[in-house]
Amino acid sequence: MRTPINSVHRLSVLLILGGCGLLLVTLGISPSILGLWPFIPGLGGVWFLFTGLDRRRQPGINMRLVSAGFFLVWASLLFLLDSLFGQHLPLRMTWPLFLLGAGTALVIMARSFKFGKRITLLLPAWCLVLLGVIFFLFSIGIIQGDFTAIVRTWWPLLFILSGLALLIASHVSNQQLKNSGVTLQKPSAGDQKKT
């Protein structure tokens, strides 16, 4: 059985993060304390994570708080990378990782919903993850070539992937309905109004 998260855990994480930030300044990695501003949303994200995972407040995990916390921590890490290593990893190269983080946060949040709402969140979430990966591969130069030429050639894949996603969602939905004992029956002729 897991121990619940308490104030000591929260304080210890805040002290560790604060100490890491100050160590970056004293070692000369960060030119000033102002370069550490990304720690502020990161601390908010850590607070959301701990609050969402705290089982003393609610019986289960609050996936909405966990997903918000994950995204804040992810974004603050990306901004921290930019402020510390901006000359080597500028934000113009790493911006697709924000899409990746937003998609991952949506995947985490989708776990807290029932199936119908879950699918409506998972489809855009995986699209954000896929776009983030593709744009990141272009921005760091792994995929060479003109982006518009590639899109002009490969855009029909959107229809194919959308069709596959709909087929999979329909199949999974039918399986869940079958497992729950709910049956979908067509109305009989006697049930319909005669006009």
Coordinates of N, CA and C in Angstrom, one line a residue:
M1 N 0.8 -1.2 0.0 CA 0.0 0.0 0.0 C 0.9 1.2 0.0
R2 N 0.5 2.2 -0.9 CA 1.3 3.4 -1.0 C 1.0 4.4 0.2
T3 N 2.1 5.1 0.6 CA 1.9 6.1 1.6 C 1.4 7.3 0.9
P4 N 0.4 8.0 1.6 CA -0.1 9.2 1.0 C 0.9 10.3 1.0
I5 N 0.8 11.2 0.1 CA 1.7 12.4 0.0 C 1.4 13.4 1.0
N6 N 2.3 13.9 1.8 CA 2.0 14.8 2.8 C 2.9 16.1 2.6
S7 N 2.8 17.0 3.6 CA 3.5 18.3 3.5 C 5.0 18.1 3.4
V8 N 5.5 17.1 4.1 CA 6.9 16.9 4.1 C 7.4 16.6 2.7
H9 N 6.7 15.7 2.0 CA 7.0 15.4 0.6 C 7.0 16.6 -0.3
R10 N 6.0 17.5 -0.1 CA 5.9 18.7 -0.9 C 7.0 19.6 -0.6
L11 N 7.3 19.8 0.6 CA 8.4 20.7 1.0 C 9.7 20.2 0.5
S12 N 9.9 18.9 0.6 CA 11.2 18.3 0.2 C 11.4 18.5 -1.3
V13 N 10.4 18.4 -2.1 CA 10.5 18.6 -3.6 C 10.8 20.0 -3.9
L14 N 10.1 20.9 -3.1 CA 10.3 22.4 -3.4 C 11.8 22.7 -3.0
L15 N 12.3 22.2 -1.9 CA 13.7 22.5 -1.5 C 14.6 21.9 -2.6
I16 N 14.4 20.7 -3.1 CA 15.3 20.1 -4.1 C 15.3 21.0 -5.3
L17 N 14.1 21.4 -5.8 CA 14.0 22.2 -7.0 C 14.7 23.6 -6.8
G18 N 14.4 24.2 -5.7 CA 15.0 25.5 -5.4 C 16.5 25.4 -5.3
G19 N 17.0 24.3 -4.6 CA 18.4 24.1 -4.5 C 19.1 23.9 -5.9
C20 N 18.4 23.1 -6.8 CA 18.9 22.9 -8.1 C 19.0 24.2 -8.9
G21 N 18.0 25.0 -8.8 CA 18.0 26.3 -9.5 C 19.1 27.2 -9.0
L22 N 19.3 27.3 -7.7 CA 20.4 28.1 -7.1 C 21.8 27.5 -7.5
L23 N 21.9 26.2 -7.5 CA 23.1 25.6 -7.9 C 23.5 25.9 -9.4
L24 N 22.5 26.0 -10.2 CA 22.8 26.4 -11.6 C 23.3 27.8 -11.7
V25 N 22.9 28.7 -10.8 CA 23.4 30.1 -10.8 C 24.9 30.1 -10.2
T26 N 25.1 29.4 -9.1 CA 26.4 29.4 -8.5 C 27.5 28.7 -9.3
L27 N 27.1 27.7 -10.1 CA 28.0 27.1 -11.0 C 28.3 27.8 -12.3
G28 N 27.5 28.9 -12.5 CA 27.7 29.7 -13.7 C 27.0 29.2 -14.9
I29 N 26.2 28.2 -14.8 CA 25.4 27.7 -15.9 C 24.3 28.6 -16.3
S30 N 23.7 29.2 -15.3 CA 22.7 30.3 -15.5 C 23.3 31.6 -15.2
P31 N 23.3 32.6 -16.1 CA 24.0 33.8 -15.8 C 23.4 34.6 -14.6
S32 N 22.1 34.5 -14.4 CA 21.5 35.2 -13.2 C 20.3 34.4 -12.7
I33 N 19.8 34.9 -11.6 CA 18.7 34.2 -11.0 C 17.4 34.5 -11.9
L34 N 17.4 35.6 -12.7 CA 16.3 35.9 -13.6 C 16.1 34.8 -14.7
G35 N 17.2 34.2 -15.0 CA 17.1 33.1 -16.0 C 16.4 31.9 -15.5
L36 N 16.1 31.8 -14.2 CA 15.5 30.7 -13.6 C 14.0 30.9 -13.5
W37 N 13.4 31.9 -14.1 CA 11.9 32.1 -14.0 C 11.1 30.9 -14.4
P38 N 11.6 30.0 -15.2 CA 10.7 28.8 -15.5 C 10.5 27.9 -14.3
F39 N 11.2 28.1 -13.3 CA 11.0 27.3 -12.1 C 9.6 27.6 -11.5
I40 N 9.1 28.9 -11.7 CA 7.9 29.3 -11.1 C 6.7 28.5 -11.6
P41 N 6.4 28.4 -12.9 CA 5.3 27.5 -13.3 C 5.6 26.0 -13.1
G42 N 6.9 25.7 -13.0 CA 7.3 24.3 -12.7 C 6.9 24.0 -11.3
L43 N 7.1 24.9 -10.3 CA 6.6 24.6 -9.0 C 5.1 24.5 -8.9
G44 N 4.4 25.3 -9.6 CA 3.0 25.2 -9.7 C 2.6 23.8 -10.2
G45 N 3.3 23.4 -11.2 CA 3.0 22.0 -11.8 C 3.3 20.9 -10.8
V46 N 4.3 21.1 -10.0 CA 4.6 20.1 -9.0 C 3.5 20.1 -8.0
W47 N 3.1 21.2 -7.6 CA 2.0 21.3 -6.6 C 0.7 20.6 -7.2
F48 N 0.4 20.9 -8.4 CA -0.8 20.2 -9.1 C -0.6 18.7 -9.1
L49 N 0.6 18.2 -9.4 CA 0.9 16.8 -9.4 C 0.7 16.2 -8.0
F50 N 1.3 16.8 -7.0 CA 1.1 16.3 -5.7 C -0.3 16.3 -5.2
T51 N -1.0 17.4 -5.5 CA -2.4 17.5 -5.1 C -3.3 16.5 -5.8
G52 N -3.0 16.3 -7.1 CA -3.8 15.3 -7.9 C -3.5 13.8 -7.4
L53 N -2.3 13.6 -6.9 CA -1.9 12.2 -6.5 C -2.2 12.0 -5.0
D54 N -2.6 13.0 -4.3 CA -2.8 12.9 -2.8 C -4.1 12.1 -2.6
R55 N -4.0 10.9 -2.1 CA -5.1 10.1 -1.8 C -5.9 10.4 -0.5
R56 N -5.3 11.3 0.3 CA -6.0 11.7 1.5 C -7.2 12.7 1.2
R57 N -7.0 13.4 0.1 CA -8.1 14.4 -0.3 C -9.2 13.7 -1.1
Q58 N -8.9 12.8 -1.9 CA -9.9 12.0 -2.6 C -9.5 10.6 -2.7
P59 N -10.5 9.7 -2.9 CA -10.1 8.3 -3.0 C -9.3 7.9 -4.1
G60 N -9.4 8.5 -5.3 CA -8.6 8.1 -6.5 C -7.7 9.2 -6.9
I61 N -7.1 9.0 -8.0 CA -6.1 10.0 -8.5 C -7.0 11.0 -9.3
N62 N -6.7 12.3 -9.1 CA -7.4 13.3 -9.9 C -6.6 13.6 -11.2
M63 N -7.0 12.9 -12.3 CA -6.2 13.0 -13.5 C -6.2 14.3 -14.1
R64 N -7.2 15.2 -13.9 CA -7.2 16.5 -14.4 C -6.1 17.3 -13.8
L65 N -5.9 17.2 -12.5 CA -4.8 18.0 -11.8 C -3.5 17.4 -12.2
V66 N -3.4 16.1 -12.4 CA -2.1 15.4 -12.8 C -1.8 15.9 -14.2
S67 N -2.7 15.9 -15.1 CA -2.4 16.3 -16.5 C -2.0 17.8 -16.5
A68 N -2.7 18.7 -15.8 CA -2.3 20.1 -15.7 C -0.9 20.2 -15.1
G69 N -0.6 19.5 -14.1 CA 0.7 19.5 -13.4 C 1.8 19.0 -14.4
F70 N 1.5 17.9 -15.1 CA 2.5 17.4 -16.1 C 2.8 18.5 -17.1
F71 N 1.8 19.1 -17.7 CA 2.0 20.1 -18.7 C 2.8 21.3 -18.2
L72 N 2.5 21.8 -17.0 CA 3.2 22.9 -16.4 C 4.7 22.5 -16.2
V73 N 4.9 21.4 -15.7 CA 6.3 20.9 -15.4 C 7.0 20.8 -16.8
W74 N 6.4 20.2 -17.8 CA 7.0 20.0 -19.1 C 7.3 21.3 -19.7
A75 N 6.3 22.3 -19.7 CA 6.6 23.6 -20.3 C 7.7 24.3 -19.6
S76 N 7.7 24.2 -18.3 CA 8.8 24.9 -17.5 C 10.2 24.3 -17.8
L77 N 10.2 23.0 -18.0 CA 11.5 22.4 -18.4 C 12.0 22.9 -19.8
L78 N 11.0 23.0 -20.7 CA 11.4 23.5 -22.0 C 11.8 25.0 -22.0
F79 N 11.2 25.8 -21.2 CA 11.6 27.2 -21.1 C 12.9 27.3 -20.3
L80 N 13.1 26.4 -19.4 CA 14.4 26.4 -18.7 C 15.5 26.0 -19.6
L81 N 15.3 25.0 -20.5 CA 16.3 24.6 -21.5 C 16.6 25.8 -22.4
D82 N 15.6 26.6 -22.8 CA 15.8 27.7 -23.6 C 16.6 28.8 -22.9
S83 N 16.3 29.0 -21.6 CA 17.0 30.1 -20.9 C 18.4 29.7 -20.6
L84 N 18.7 28.4 -20.4 CA 20.1 28.0 -20.1 C 20.9 27.7 -21.3
F85 N 20.3 27.0 -22.3 CA 21.0 26.6 -23.4 C 20.5 27.1 -24.7
G86 N 19.9 28.4 -24.7 CA 19.2 28.9 -25.8 C 20.1 29.1 -27.1
Q87 N 21.4 29.3 -26.9 CA 22.2 29.4 -28.0 C 22.4 28.1 -28.8
H88 N 22.3 26.9 -28.1 CA 22.5 25.6 -28.7 C 21.1 25.0 -29.0
L89 N 20.1 25.2 -28.2 CA 18.8 24.7 -28.4 C 17.8 25.8 -28.3
P90 N 17.7 26.6 -29.4 CA 16.8 27.8 -29.3 C 15.3 27.3 -29.3
L91 N 14.5 28.1 -28.9 CA 13.0 27.8 -28.8 C 12.5 27.6 -30.2
R92 N 13.0 28.2 -31.2 CA 12.6 27.9 -32.6 C 12.8 26.5 -33.0
M93 N 13.7 25.8 -32.3 CA 13.9 24.4 -32.6 C 13.1 23.5 -31.7
T94 N 12.8 23.9 -30.5 CA 12.2 23.0 -29.5 C 10.7 23.3 -29.4
W95 N 10.1 24.3 -30.1 CA 8.7 24.6 -29.9 C 7.8 23.4 -30.2
P96 N 8.1 22.4 -31.1 CA 7.2 21.3 -31.3 C 7.0 20.4 -30.0
L97 N 8.0 20.5 -29.1 CA 7.9 19.7 -27.9 C 6.7 20.2 -27.0
F98 N 6.3 21.5 -27.2 CA 5.1 21.9 -26.5 C 3.8 21.2 -27.0
L99 N 3.8 20.9 -28.3 CA 2.7 20.1 -28.8 C 2.7 18.7 -28.2
L100 N 3.9 18.2 -28.2 CA 4.0 16.8 -27.6 C 3.6 16.8 -26.1
G101 N 4.0 17.8 -25.4 CA 3.6 17.9 -24.0 C 2.1 18.1 -23.8
A102 N 1.5 18.9 -24.6 CA 0.0 19.1 -24.6 C -0.7 17.9 -24.9
G103 N -0.3 17.2 -25.9 CA -0.9 15.9 -26.3 C -0.8 14.9 -25.2
T104 N 0.3 14.8 -24.6 CA 0.5 13.8 -23.5 C -0.3 14.2 -22.3
A105 N -0.5 15.5 -22.0 CA -1.3 15.9 -20.9 C -2.8 15.5 -21.2
L106 N -3.2 15.7 -22.5 CA -4.6 15.3 -22.8 C -4.8 13.8 -22.7
V107 N -3.8 13.0 -23.1 CA -3.9 11.5 -22.9 C -4.0 11.2 -21.4
I108 N -3.3 11.9 -20.6 CA -3.4 11.6 -19.1 C -4.8 12.0 -18.7
M109 N -5.3 13.2 -19.1 CA -6.6 13.6 -18.6 C -7.7 12.7 -19.1
A110 N -7.6 12.2 -20.3 CA -8.6 11.3 -20.9 C -8.9 10.1 -20.1
R111 N -7.9 9.7 -19.3 CA -8.1 8.5 -18.4 C -9.2 8.7 -17.4
S112 N -9.5 10.0 -17.1 CA -10.5 10.3 -16.0 C -11.9 10.3 -16.5
F113 N -12.1 10.1 -17.8 CA -13.4 10.2 -18.4 C -13.9 8.8 -18.8
K114 N -15.2 8.7 -19.0 CA -15.8 7.5 -19.5 C -15.5 7.4 -21.0
F115 N -15.9 6.2 -21.6 CA -15.4 5.9 -22.9 C -15.7 7.0 -24.0
G116 N -16.9 7.4 -24.1 CA -17.3 8.4 -25.1 C -16.5 9.6 -25.1
K117 N -16.4 10.2 -23.9 CA -15.7 11.5 -23.8 C -14.2 11.2 -23.9
R118 N -13.7 10.0 -23.5 CA -12.3 9.6 -23.6 C -11.9 9.6 -25.0
I119 N -12.7 9.1 -25.9 CA -12.3 9.0 -27.4 C -12.2 10.4 -27.9
T120 N -13.2 11.3 -27.5 CA -13.1 12.7 -28.1 C -11.9 13.4 -27.6
L121 N -11.3 13.0 -26.5 CA -10.0 13.6 -26.1 C -8.8 12.9 -26.6
L122 N -8.9 11.6 -26.8 CA -7.7 10.9 -27.3 C -7.4 11.2 -28.7
L123 N -8.4 11.4 -29.6 CA -8.1 11.6 -31.0 C -7.3 12.9 -31.2
P124 N -7.7 14.1 -30.6 CA -6.9 15.2 -30.8 C -5.5 15.1 -30.0
A125 N -5.6 14.4 -28.9 CA -4.3 14.2 -28.1 C -3.3 13.5 -28.9
W126 N -3.6 12.4 -29.6 CA -2.6 11.7 -30.4 C -2.3 12.5 -31.6
C127 N -3.2 13.3 -32.1 CA -2.8 14.2 -33.3 C -1.8 15.2 -32.8
L128 N -1.9 15.8 -31.6 CA -0.9 16.7 -31.1 C 0.4 16.0 -30.9
V129 N 0.4 14.8 -30.4 CA 1.7 14.1 -30.2 C 2.3 13.8 -31.5
L130 N 1.5 13.3 -32.5 CA 2.1 13.0 -33.8 C 2.6 14.3 -34.5
L131 N 1.9 15.4 -34.5 CA 2.4 16.6 -35.1 C 3.6 17.2 -34.3
G132 N 3.6 17.0 -33.0 CA 4.8 17.5 -32.3 C 6.0 16.7 -32.7
V133 N 5.9 15.4 -32.8 CA 7.0 14.6 -33.2 C 7.5 14.9 -34.7
I134 N 6.5 15.1 -35.6 CA 6.9 15.4 -37.0 C 7.6 16.8 -37.1
F135 N 6.9 17.8 -36.4 CA 7.5 19.1 -36.5 C 8.9 19.2 -35.8
F136 N 9.1 18.4 -34.7 CA 10.4 18.4 -34.0 C 11.4 17.7 -34.9
L137 N 11.1 16.7 -35.6 CA 12.0 16.0 -36.6 C 12.4 17.0 -37.7
F138 N 11.5 17.8 -38.1 CA 11.8 18.8 -39.1 C 12.7 19.9 -38.5
S139 N 12.4 20.4 -37.3 CA 13.1 21.5 -36.7 C 14.5 21.2 -36.4
I140 N 14.8 19.9 -36.0 CA 16.2 19.6 -35.7 C 17.0 19.0 -36.9
G141 N 16.3 18.9 -38.0 CA 17.0 18.5 -39.2 C 17.1 17.1 -39.5
I142 N 16.4 16.2 -38.8 CA 16.4 14.8 -39.1 C 15.7 14.5 -40.4
I143 N 14.5 15.2 -40.6 CA 13.8 15.1 -41.9 C 14.2 16.3 -42.7
Q144 N 14.8 16.0 -43.8 CA 15.2 17.1 -44.7 C 14.2 17.3 -45.8
G145 N 14.2 18.5 -46.3 CA 13.3 18.7 -47.4 C 12.3 19.9 -47.1
D146 N 11.5 20.2 -48.2 CA 10.6 21.3 -48.1 C 9.3 20.7 -47.4
F147 N 8.9 21.3 -46.3 CA 7.7 20.9 -45.6 C 6.5 20.9 -46.4
T148 N 6.3 22.0 -47.2 CA 5.1 22.1 -48.0 C 5.0 21.1 -49.1
A149 N 6.2 20.7 -49.6 CA 6.2 19.7 -50.7 C 5.8 18.3 -50.1
I150 N 6.3 18.1 -48.9 CA 6.0 16.8 -48.2 C 4.5 16.7 -47.9
V151 N 3.9 17.9 -47.4 CA 2.5 17.9 -47.1 C 1.7 17.7 -48.3
R152 N 2.1 18.4 -49.4 CA 1.3 18.2 -50.7 C 1.3 16.8 -51.2
T153 N 2.3 16.0 -50.9 CA 2.4 14.6 -51.3 C 1.6 13.7 -50.4
W154 N 1.8 13.9 -49.1 CA 1.3 12.9 -48.1 C 0.0 13.3 -47.4
W155 N -0.7 14.4 -47.8 CA -1.9 14.8 -47.1 C -3.0 13.7 -47.1
P156 N -3.1 12.9 -48.1 CA -4.2 11.8 -48.1 C -4.0 10.9 -46.9
L157 N -2.9 10.8 -46.3 CA -2.7 10.0 -45.1 C -3.6 10.4 -44.0
L158 N -4.0 11.7 -43.9 CA -5.0 12.2 -42.9 C -6.3 11.5 -43.0
F159 N -6.8 11.3 -44.3 CA -8.0 10.5 -44.4 C -7.9 9.1 -44.0
I160 N -6.8 8.5 -44.4 CA -6.5 7.1 -44.0 C -6.4 6.9 -42.5
L161 N -5.7 7.7 -41.8 CA -5.5 7.7 -40.4 C -6.8 8.0 -39.7
S162 N -7.6 8.9 -40.2 CA -8.9 9.2 -39.6 C -9.9 8.1 -39.7
G163 N -9.9 7.4 -40.9 CA -10.7 6.3 -41.1 C -10.3 5.1 -40.2
L164 N -9.0 4.9 -40.0 CA -8.6 3.8 -39.1 C -8.9 4.2 -37.7
A165 N -8.8 5.4 -37.3 CA -9.2 5.8 -35.9 C -10.7 5.6 -35.7
L166 N -11.5 5.9 -36.6 CA -12.9 5.7 -36.5 C -13.3 4.2 -36.4
L167 N -12.6 3.4 -37.2 CA -12.9 2.0 -37.2 C -12.5 1.4 -35.8
I168 N -11.3 1.8 -35.3 CA -10.9 1.3 -34.0 C -11.8 1.8 -32.9
A169 N -12.2 3.0 -32.9 CA -13.1 3.6 -31.9 C -14.4 2.9 -31.9
S170 N -14.9 2.6 -33.1 CA -16.2 1.9 -33.2 C -16.1 0.5 -32.7
H171 N -15.0 -0.2 -33.0 CA -14.8 -1.6 -32.6 C -14.7 -1.6 -31.1
V172 N -13.9 -0.7 -30.5 CA -13.7 -0.7 -29.0 C -15.0 -0.4 -28.3
S173 N -15.7 0.6 -28.9 CA -17.0 0.9 -28.3 C -18.0 -0.2 -28.3
N174 N -18.1 -1.0 -29.4 CA -18.9 -2.1 -29.5 C -18.5 -3.2 -28.5
Q175 N -17.2 -3.4 -28.4 CA -16.7 -4.4 -27.4 C -17.1 -4.0 -26.0
Q176 N -17.0 -2.7 -25.7 CA -17.3 -2.3 -24.3 C -18.8 -2.4 -24.0
L177 N -19.6 -2.1 -25.1 CA -21.1 -2.3 -24.9 C -21.4 -3.8 -24.7
K178 N -20.7 -4.6 -25.5 CA -21.0 -6.1 -25.4 C -20.6 -6.6 -24.0
N179 N -19.4 -6.1 -23.5 CA -19.0 -6.6 -22.2 C -19.8 -6.0 -21.0
S180 N -20.5 -4.9 -21.2 CA -21.3 -4.3 -20.2 C -22.7 -4.9 -20.1
G181 N -23.0 -5.7 -21.1 CA -24.4 -6.4 -21.2 C -25.4 -5.5 -21.9
V182 N -25.1 -4.4 -22.4 CA -26.1 -3.5 -23.1 C -26.2 -4.0 -24.5
T183 N -27.4 -4.2 -25.0 CA -27.5 -4.7 -26.4 C -28.2 -3.6 -27.2
L184 N -27.8 -3.5 -28.4 CA -28.4 -2.5 -29.3 C -29.2 -3.3 -30.3
Q185 N -30.5 -3.0 -30.2 CA -31.5 -3.7 -31.0 C -32.2 -2.7 -31.9
K186 N -32.4 -3.2 -33.1 CA -33.2 -2.4 -34.0 C -34.7 -2.5 -33.6
P187 N -35.4 -1.3 -33.7 CA -36.8 -1.4 -33.4 C -37.6 -2.3 -34.3
S188 N -38.5 -3.0 -33.7 CA -39.3 -3.9 -34.6 C -40.4 -3.1 -35.3
A189 N -41.0 -3.7 -36.2 CA -42.0 -3.1 -37.0 C -43.2 -2.6 -36.2
G190 N -43.5 -3.4 -35.1 CA -44.7 -3.0 -34.2 C -44.3 -1.8 -33.4
D191 N -43.0 -1.5 -33.2 CA -42.6 -0.4 -32.3 C -42.7 1.0 -33.1
Q192 N -42.7 0.9 -34.4 CA -42.6 2.1 -35.2 C -44.1 2.6 -35.4
K193 N -44.2 3.9 -35.4 CA -45.5 4.5 -35.7 C -45.9 4.3 -37.2
K194 N -47.1 4.0 -37.4 CA -47.6 3.9 -38.8 C -48.2 5.2 -39.2
T195 N -47.8 5.7 -40.4 CA -48.3 7.0 -40.8 C -49.3 6.7 -42.0

